Amino acid sequence: MYNPQEKNIDLIREYFPSYNTARFQDQPEPNVAVQDHFLRVTSQHTQELTTKSDIKVHNLRYGGTDDRRLVDVFYKAGTAEQPSPLFVYVHGGYWQMLDKSHSCSIVGPLVRRGYRVAVMDYNNCPQVTLAELLQQFTEFVLWIFNYAEETKATEISFAGHSAGAHLLAQLLHVPSLISEERRQKVGVLFFISGVYDLRELWQLDPVNPNNIFGLNADSAKELSPILWPWPADSPFWSGVQSHVIVAEHESVTFIEQSRVFAKNLQDAGFKVTFKIFDKYDHFDIIEETVHDNSPITSYLLGALPTKS
């Protein structure tokens, strides 16, 4: 947690989730092993989807012409024209790595239950600054609500992991972003192992090499959801349940940022559940969503509204 008076904290370990895993402790560098494992298994999950004849995908673009403003929408074969609930996933990667090919673990369990699943990609820093990325995410939100209306989605829920949870907070931050009618379509928001305070991390060169985020002390505050003045119309979201989730094997900083972020939302009038997920780390909390009966998948599916 941000504490400018504290001099004895290893900030690199606090802000690199890979250093906090309890897995791969038999390896010379557990922090490297856990990242390599994440890349390997999540890529495999995506590749396996392409072999399933009962799952189809639409490759779409929500902005630009030659960049990464892309979204893959997965759905059950034979249901392309049928109204269904829509689930949107926003990946992490510290705004500078990963893409939609590492973001499809949750797709299978949801599609098998009748959901259409949109896996969002986005431009990484330094192709854009973090401020520009937030603006592009805002444009994506408008696009995905248009898409939901075009496909007659019965509801729309969102999940963001790590840096993706930071981006997802923008949905609640901009009062004029979506209309009352559209907000009534929102089911559940999942903020998973997010990063919500940029005041320390922007100064850490291993996290923000050569300031690829394009931040300074003032803009780091402006782009920190933990510091945002939440809109006066927060009660307008009273029908939407937010889940702020964090893994047990995270740094104290990551856990406390999630706890404070959840409390701030709750104090502003949002309906929020905060949960520390036992036994998981920053990576397998996503890896395990591929399994229908894993604790994290069971929690996510159980929290979603009952389909009409």
CSV table of C-alpha atoms in Angstrom, one decimal:
chain,number,residue,atom,x,y,z
A,1,MET,CA,0.0,0.0,0.0
A,2,TYR,CA,1.3,3.5,-0.8
A,3,ASN,CA,3.2,4.8,2.2
A,4,PRO,CA,5.9,7.4,1.3
A,5,GLN,CA,7.3,7.3,4.9
A,6,GLU,CA,8.0,3.6,4.8
A,7,LYS,CA,11.7,3.0,3.7
A,8,ASN,CA,12.1,-0.7,4.3
A,9,ILE,CA,9.6,-2.2,1.8
A,10,ASP,CA,10.9,-4.1,-1.2
A,11,LEU,CA,8.7,-2.3,-3.7
A,12,ILE,CA,9.8,-4.6,-6.6
A,13,ARG,CA,8.5,-7.6,-4.7
A,14,GLU,CA,5.4,-5.7,-3.7
A,15,TYR,CA,4.6,-4.8,-7.3
A,16,PHE,CA,5.7,-7.9,-9.1
A,17,PRO,CA,3.1,-10.6,-8.4
A,18,SER,CA,5.3,-13.4,-9.6
A,19,TYR,CA,7.5,-13.0,-6.5
A,20,ASN,CA,4.6,-13.9,-4.2
A,21,THR,CA,3.6,-17.3,-5.6
A,22,ALA,CA,3.8,-20.3,-3.4
A,23,ARG,CA,4.2,-22.6,-6.4
A,24,PHE,CA,7.4,-23.7,-8.2
A,25,GLN,CA,9.5,-23.3,-5.1
A,26,ASP,CA,11.6,-26.2,-6.3
A,27,GLN,CA,12.7,-24.2,-9.3
A,28,PRO,CA,15.8,-21.9,-9.3
A,29,GLU,CA,13.6,-18.9,-10.0
A,30,PRO,CA,10.0,-19.5,-9.0
A,31,ASN,CA,9.0,-16.0,-10.2
A,32,VAL,CA,10.1,-16.8,-13.7
A,33,ALA,CA,8.6,-20.3,-13.6
A,34,VAL,CA,5.2,-19.1,-12.6
A,35,GLN,CA,5.1,-16.5,-15.4
A,36,ASP,CA,6.3,-19.1,-18.0
A,37,HIS,CA,3.7,-21.5,-16.8
A,38,PHE,CA,0.9,-18.9,-17.1
A,39,LEU,CA,1.9,-18.0,-20.7
A,40,ARG,CA,2.1,-21.7,-21.7
A,41,VAL,CA,-1.2,-22.9,-20.2
A,42,THR,CA,-3.3,-19.9,-21.1
A,43,SER,CA,-2.0,-20.1,-24.7
A,44,GLN,CA,-2.9,-23.7,-24.7
A,45,HIS,CA,-6.4,-23.0,-23.5
A,46,THR,CA,-6.9,-20.6,-26.4
A,47,GLN,CA,-5.5,-23.1,-28.9
A,48,GLU,CA,-7.8,-25.8,-27.6
A,49,LEU,CA,-10.9,-23.6,-28.2
A,50,THR,CA,-10.1,-23.6,-31.9
A,51,THR,CA,-10.4,-27.4,-32.1
A,52,LYS,CA,-13.9,-27.5,-30.5
A,53,SER,CA,-16.6,-27.8,-33.2
A,54,ASP,CA,-19.3,-26.7,-30.7
A,55,ILE,CA,-17.7,-23.3,-30.0
A,56,LYS,CA,-17.5,-20.6,-32.7
A,57,VAL,CA,-15.7,-17.3,-32.7
A,58,HIS,CA,-16.2,-13.9,-34.4
A,59,ASN,CA,-13.0,-11.8,-34.8
A,60,LEU,CA,-14.1,-8.2,-34.6
A,61,ARG,CA,-12.5,-4.7,-34.4
A,62,TYR,CA,-13.7,-1.9,-32.1
A,63,GLY,CA,-11.3,0.8,-33.2
A,64,GLY,CA,-8.4,1.7,-35.4
A,65,THR,CA,-7.4,-0.1,-38.6
A,66,ASP,CA,-4.0,-1.6,-37.9
A,67,ASP,CA,-3.6,-1.8,-34.2
A,68,ARG,CA,-4.7,-4.1,-31.3
A,69,ARG,CA,-8.2,-2.7,-30.8
A,70,LEU,CA,-9.6,-6.2,-31.4
A,71,VAL,CA,-12.2,-8.4,-29.7
A,72,ASP,CA,-12.9,-12.1,-30.2
A,73,VAL,CA,-16.5,-13.1,-29.4
A,74,PHE,CA,-17.1,-16.8,-28.6
A,75,TYR,CA,-20.5,-18.5,-28.6
A,76,LYS,CA,-22.1,-21.9,-28.9
A,77,ALA,CA,-22.4,-23.3,-32.4
A,78,GLY,CA,-25.9,-22.8,-33.8
A,79,THR,CA,-26.8,-19.9,-31.5
A,80,ALA,CA,-25.3,-17.0,-33.4
A,81,GLU,CA,-28.7,-15.4,-33.9
A,82,GLN,CA,-30.1,-16.2,-30.5
A,83,PRO,CA,-30.2,-13.6,-27.6
A,84,SER,CA,-27.9,-14.6,-24.8
A,85,PRO,CA,-26.1,-13.0,-21.9
A,86,LEU,CA,-22.8,-11.4,-22.7
A,87,PHE,CA,-19.6,-11.7,-20.6
A,88,VAL,CA,-16.7,-9.4,-21.3
A,89,TYR,CA,-13.1,-10.2,-20.2
A,90,VAL,CA,-10.3,-7.6,-20.0
A,91,HIS,CA,-6.8,-9.1,-19.6
A,92,GLY,CA,-3.9,-7.9,-17.5
A,93,GLY,CA,-0.2,-7.6,-18.3
A,94,TYR,CA,0.8,-4.3,-16.6
A,95,TRP,CA,-0.6,-2.4,-19.6
A,96,GLN,CA,2.5,-3.5,-21.6
A,97,MET,CA,2.3,-7.3,-22.3
A,98,LEU,CA,-0.1,-10.2,-23.0
A,99,ASP,CA,-2.9,-10.2,-25.5
A,100,LYS,CA,-6.1,-12.0,-26.2
A,101,SER,CA,-4.3,-15.3,-26.9
A,102,HIS,CA,-3.6,-15.5,-23.2
A,103,SER,CA,-7.1,-14.5,-22.2
A,104,CYS,CA,-9.5,-17.3,-23.1
A,105,SER,CA,-9.3,-19.7,-20.1
A,106,ILE,CA,-12.8,-18.7,-18.8
A,107,VAL,CA,-14.5,-19.0,-22.3
A,108,GLY,CA,-15.4,-22.7,-22.3
A,109,PRO,CA,-17.3,-22.9,-19.0
A,110,LEU,CA,-19.3,-19.8,-19.9
A,111,VAL,CA,-20.1,-20.8,-23.4
A,112,ARG,CA,-21.2,-24.2,-22.3
A,113,ARG,CA,-23.7,-22.4,-20.1
A,114,GLY,CA,-25.2,-20.3,-22.9
A,115,TYR,CA,-23.0,-17.2,-22.6
A,116,ARG,CA,-21.5,-15.2,-25.4
A,117,VAL,CA,-18.0,-14.3,-24.3
A,118,ALA,CA,-16.1,-11.2,-25.6
A,119,VAL,CA,-12.3,-11.3,-25.0
A,120,MET,CA,-10.9,-7.8,-25.4
A,121,ASP,CA,-7.5,-6.9,-26.7
A,122,TYR,CA,-6.0,-3.4,-26.5
A,123,ASN,CA,-2.9,-1.4,-27.4
A,124,ASN,CA,0.0,-1.8,-25.0
A,125,CYS,CA,2.3,0.9,-23.7
A,126,PRO,CA,4.4,2.5,-25.1
A,127,GLN,CA,2.3,2.3,-28.3
A,128,VAL,CA,0.0,4.4,-26.2
A,129,THR,CA,0.3,6.2,-22.9
A,130,LEU,CA,-1.8,4.9,-20.0
A,131,ALA,CA,-4.0,8.0,-20.2
A,132,GLU,CA,-4.6,7.2,-23.9
A,133,LEU,CA,-5.3,3.6,-23.1
A,134,LEU,CA,-8.0,4.6,-20.6
A,135,GLN,CA,-9.6,6.7,-23.3
A,136,GLN,CA,-9.5,3.8,-25.8
A,137,PHE,CA,-11.0,1.6,-23.1
A,138,THR,CA,-13.8,4.1,-22.8
A,139,GLU,CA,-14.4,3.9,-26.5
A,140,PHE,CA,-14.5,0.1,-26.2
A,141,VAL,CA,-17.1,0.3,-23.5
A,142,LEU,CA,-19.4,2.3,-25.9
A,143,TRP,CA,-18.7,-0.2,-28.7
A,144,ILE,CA,-19.5,-3.2,-26.5
A,145,PHE,CA,-22.8,-1.8,-25.4
A,146,ASN,CA,-23.7,-1.1,-29.1
A,147,TYR,CA,-22.7,-4.7,-29.9
A,148,ALA,CA,-24.8,-6.0,-27.0
A,149,GLU,CA,-27.8,-4.1,-28.4
A,150,GLU,CA,-27.2,-5.3,-31.9
A,151,THR,CA,-27.0,-9.0,-30.7
A,152,LYS,CA,-30.0,-8.5,-28.3
A,153,ALA,CA,-27.9,-9.5,-25.3
A,154,THR,CA,-30.1,-10.2,-22.3
A,155,GLU,CA,-27.5,-8.8,-20.0
A,156,ILE,CA,-23.8,-7.8,-19.9
A,157,SER,CA,-21.2,-8.6,-17.2
A,158,PHE,CA,-17.6,-7.7,-17.1
A,159,ALA,CA,-14.4,-9.1,-15.6
A,160,GLY,CA,-10.9,-7.5,-15.5
A,161,HIS,CA,-7.7,-9.1,-14.2
A,162,SER,CA,-4.8,-7.2,-12.8
A,163,ALA,CA,-4.2,-4.2,-15.2
A,164,GLY,CA,-7.5,-5.2,-16.8
A,165,ALA,CA,-9.3,-4.6,-13.4
A,166,HIS,CA,-7.7,-1.1,-13.4
A,167,LEU,CA,-9.2,-0.4,-16.9
A,168,LEU,CA,-12.5,-1.8,-15.9
A,169,ALA,CA,-12.8,0.7,-13.0
A,170,GLN,CA,-13.3,3.3,-15.7
A,171,LEU,CA,-16.8,1.9,-16.3
A,172,LEU,CA,-17.9,3.2,-12.9
A,173,HIS,CA,-15.8,6.4,-13.0
A,174,VAL,CA,-17.4,8.2,-15.9
A,175,PRO,CA,-21.0,9.2,-15.0
A,176,SER,CA,-22.0,10.0,-18.6
A,177,LEU,CA,-20.4,6.9,-20.1
A,178,ILE,CA,-23.6,4.9,-20.5
A,179,SER,CA,-27.3,5.6,-20.2
A,180,GLU,CA,-29.7,4.5,-17.5
A,181,GLU,CA,-31.2,2.0,-19.9
A,182,ARG,CA,-27.8,0.5,-20.7
A,183,ARG,CA,-26.8,0.4,-17.0
A,184,GLN,CA,-29.9,-1.7,-16.3
A,185,LYS,CA,-28.5,-4.4,-18.6
A,186,VAL,CA,-25.3,-4.7,-16.5
A,187,GLY,CA,-25.3,-7.8,-14.4
A,188,VAL,CA,-22.1,-8.3,-12.4
A,189,LEU,CA,-18.6,-6.7,-12.4
A,190,PHE,CA,-15.5,-8.8,-11.3
A,191,PHE,CA,-12.3,-7.0,-10.4
A,192,ILE,CA,-9.7,-9.7,-10.0
A,193,SER,CA,-6.3,-9.1,-8.4
A,194,GLY,CA,-6.3,-5.5,-9.7
A,195,VAL,CA,-3.9,-2.7,-9.3
A,196,TYR,CA,-5.6,0.5,-8.3
A,197,ASP,CA,-2.9,2.9,-7.0
A,198,LEU,CA,-0.1,4.1,-9.3
A,199,ARG,CA,1.7,6.5,-7.1
A,200,GLU,CA,4.6,4.1,-6.3
A,201,LEU,CA,4.7,1.8,-9.3
A,202,TRP,CA,5.1,4.5,-11.9
A,203,GLN,CA,8.4,5.4,-10.4
A,204,LEU,CA,9.7,1.8,-10.5
A,205,ASP,CA,11.8,1.3,-13.6
A,206,PRO,CA,11.4,-2.5,-13.7
A,207,VAL,CA,7.6,-1.9,-13.8
A,208,ASN,CA,7.5,1.2,-15.9
A,209,PRO,CA,10.8,1.1,-17.9
A,210,ASN,CA,11.7,4.5,-19.3
A,211,ASN,CA,8.3,5.7,-18.2
A,212,ILE,CA,6.4,3.9,-21.0
A,213,PHE,CA,3.2,4.7,-19.2
A,214,GLY,CA,3.8,8.4,-19.8
A,215,LEU,CA,3.1,9.3,-16.2
A,216,ASN,CA,4.2,11.9,-13.7
A,217,ALA,CA,3.3,12.4,-10.0
A,218,ASP,CA,0.1,14.3,-10.8
A,219,SER,CA,-1.1,12.0,-13.6
A,220,ALA,CA,-0.3,8.9,-11.5
A,221,LYS,CA,-2.8,10.2,-8.9
A,222,GLU,CA,-5.4,11.1,-11.6
A,223,LEU,CA,-5.3,7.6,-13.0
A,224,SER,CA,-5.4,5.8,-9.7
A,225,PRO,CA,-8.9,4.4,-9.1
A,226,ILE,CA,-8.2,4.2,-5.3
A,227,LEU,CA,-8.1,8.0,-5.3
A,228,TRP,CA,-11.0,8.7,-7.6
A,229,PRO,CA,-14.0,10.8,-6.4
A,230,TRP,CA,-16.8,8.4,-7.3
A,231,PRO,CA,-19.7,10.0,-9.1
A,232,ALA,CA,-22.7,11.4,-7.3
A,233,ASP,CA,-25.0,9.0,-9.1
A,234,SER,CA,-23.3,5.9,-7.6
A,235,PRO,CA,-26.7,4.7,-6.1
A,236,PHE,CA,-27.8,4.6,-9.7
A,237,TRP,CA,-25.7,1.4,-9.8
A,238,SER,CA,-27.5,-0.1,-6.9
A,239,GLY,CA,-28.8,-3.1,-8.9
A,240,VAL,CA,-25.3,-4.0,-10.0
A,241,GLN,CA,-23.1,-6.3,-7.8
A,242,SER,CA,-19.4,-5.8,-7.9
A,243,HIS,CA,-16.9,-8.4,-6.7
A,244,VAL,CA,-13.4,-7.3,-5.8
A,245,ILE,CA,-11.4,-10.4,-5.6
A,246,VAL,CA,-7.7,-10.9,-4.7
A,247,ALA,CA,-5.6,-14.0,-4.4
A,248,GLU,CA,-4.2,-15.2,-1.1
A,249,HIS,CA,-0.7,-15.4,-2.5
A,250,GLU,CA,-0.4,-11.7,-3.5
A,251,SER,CA,1.8,-9.1,-1.9
A,252,VAL,CA,0.4,-7.1,1.0
A,253,THR,CA,0.3,-4.1,-1.3
A,254,PHE,CA,-1.9,-5.9,-3.9
A,255,ILE,CA,-4.3,-7.3,-1.2
A,256,GLU,CA,-4.6,-3.9,0.6
A,257,GLN,CA,-5.2,-2.0,-2.6
A,258,SER,CA,-8.1,-4.4,-3.4
A,259,ARG,CA,-9.5,-4.0,0.1
A,260,VAL,CA,-9.4,-0.2,0.1
A,261,PHE,CA,-10.7,-0.1,-3.5
A,262,ALA,CA,-13.7,-2.2,-2.4
A,263,LYS,CA,-14.3,-0.1,0.7
A,264,ASN,CA,-14.2,3.1,-1.3
A,265,LEU,CA,-16.8,1.8,-3.7
A,266,GLN,CA,-18.9,0.6,-0.9
A,267,ASP,CA,-18.7,3.9,0.9
A,268,ALA,CA,-19.8,5.6,-2.3
A,269,GLY,CA,-22.9,3.6,-2.5
A,270,PHE,CA,-21.9,0.7,-4.8
A,271,LYS,CA,-23.0,-2.8,-3.9
A,272,VAL,CA,-19.6,-4.6,-3.3
A,273,THR,CA,-18.3,-7.9,-2.1
A,274,PHE,CA,-14.7,-8.2,-1.2
A,275,LYS,CA,-13.0,-11.7,-1.1
A,276,ILE,CA,-9.5,-13.0,-0.6
A,277,PHE,CA,-9.3,-16.3,-2.5
A,278,ASP,CA,-7.5,-19.0,-0.5
A,279,LYS,CA,-4.6,-20.9,-2.1
A,280,TYR,CA,-4.5,-19.0,-5.4
A,281,ASP,CA,-1.8,-16.6,-6.6
A,282,HIS,CA,-2.0,-13.8,-9.2
A,283,PHE,CA,-1.8,-16.3,-12.1
A,284,ASP,CA,-3.6,-19.5,-11.3
A,285,ILE,CA,-6.7,-17.5,-10.2
A,286,ILE,CA,-7.0,-17.1,-14.0
A,287,GLU,CA,-5.5,-20.4,-15.2
A,288,GLU,CA,-8.1,-22.3,-13.1
A,289,THR,CA,-11.1,-20.7,-14.7
A,290,VAL,CA,-10.7,-23.2,-17.5
A,291,HIS,CA,-12.1,-25.9,-15.2
A,292,ASP,CA,-15.9,-25.9,-14.7
A,293,ASN,CA,-15.7,-27.0,-11.1
A,294,SER,CA,-12.6,-25.1,-9.8
A,295,PRO,CA,-13.2,-22.8,-6.8
A,296,ILE,CA,-12.7,-19.7,-8.8
A,297,THR,CA,-15.0,-20.8,-11.7
A,298,SER,CA,-17.7,-21.9,-9.3
A,299,TYR,CA,-17.5,-18.5,-7.6
A,300,LEU,CA,-17.8,-16.6,-10.9
A,301,LEU,CA,-20.6,-18.7,-12.3
A,302,GLY,CA,-22.4,-18.6,-8.9
A,303,ALA,CA,-22.2,-14.8,-8.8
A,304,LEU,CA,-23.6,-14.3,-12.3
A,305,PRO,CA,-27.3,-13.5,-12.6
A,306,THR,CA,-29.7,-16.3,-13.4
A,307,LYS,CA,-30.2,-16.3,-17.1
A,308,SER,CA,-33.6,-15.4,-18.3
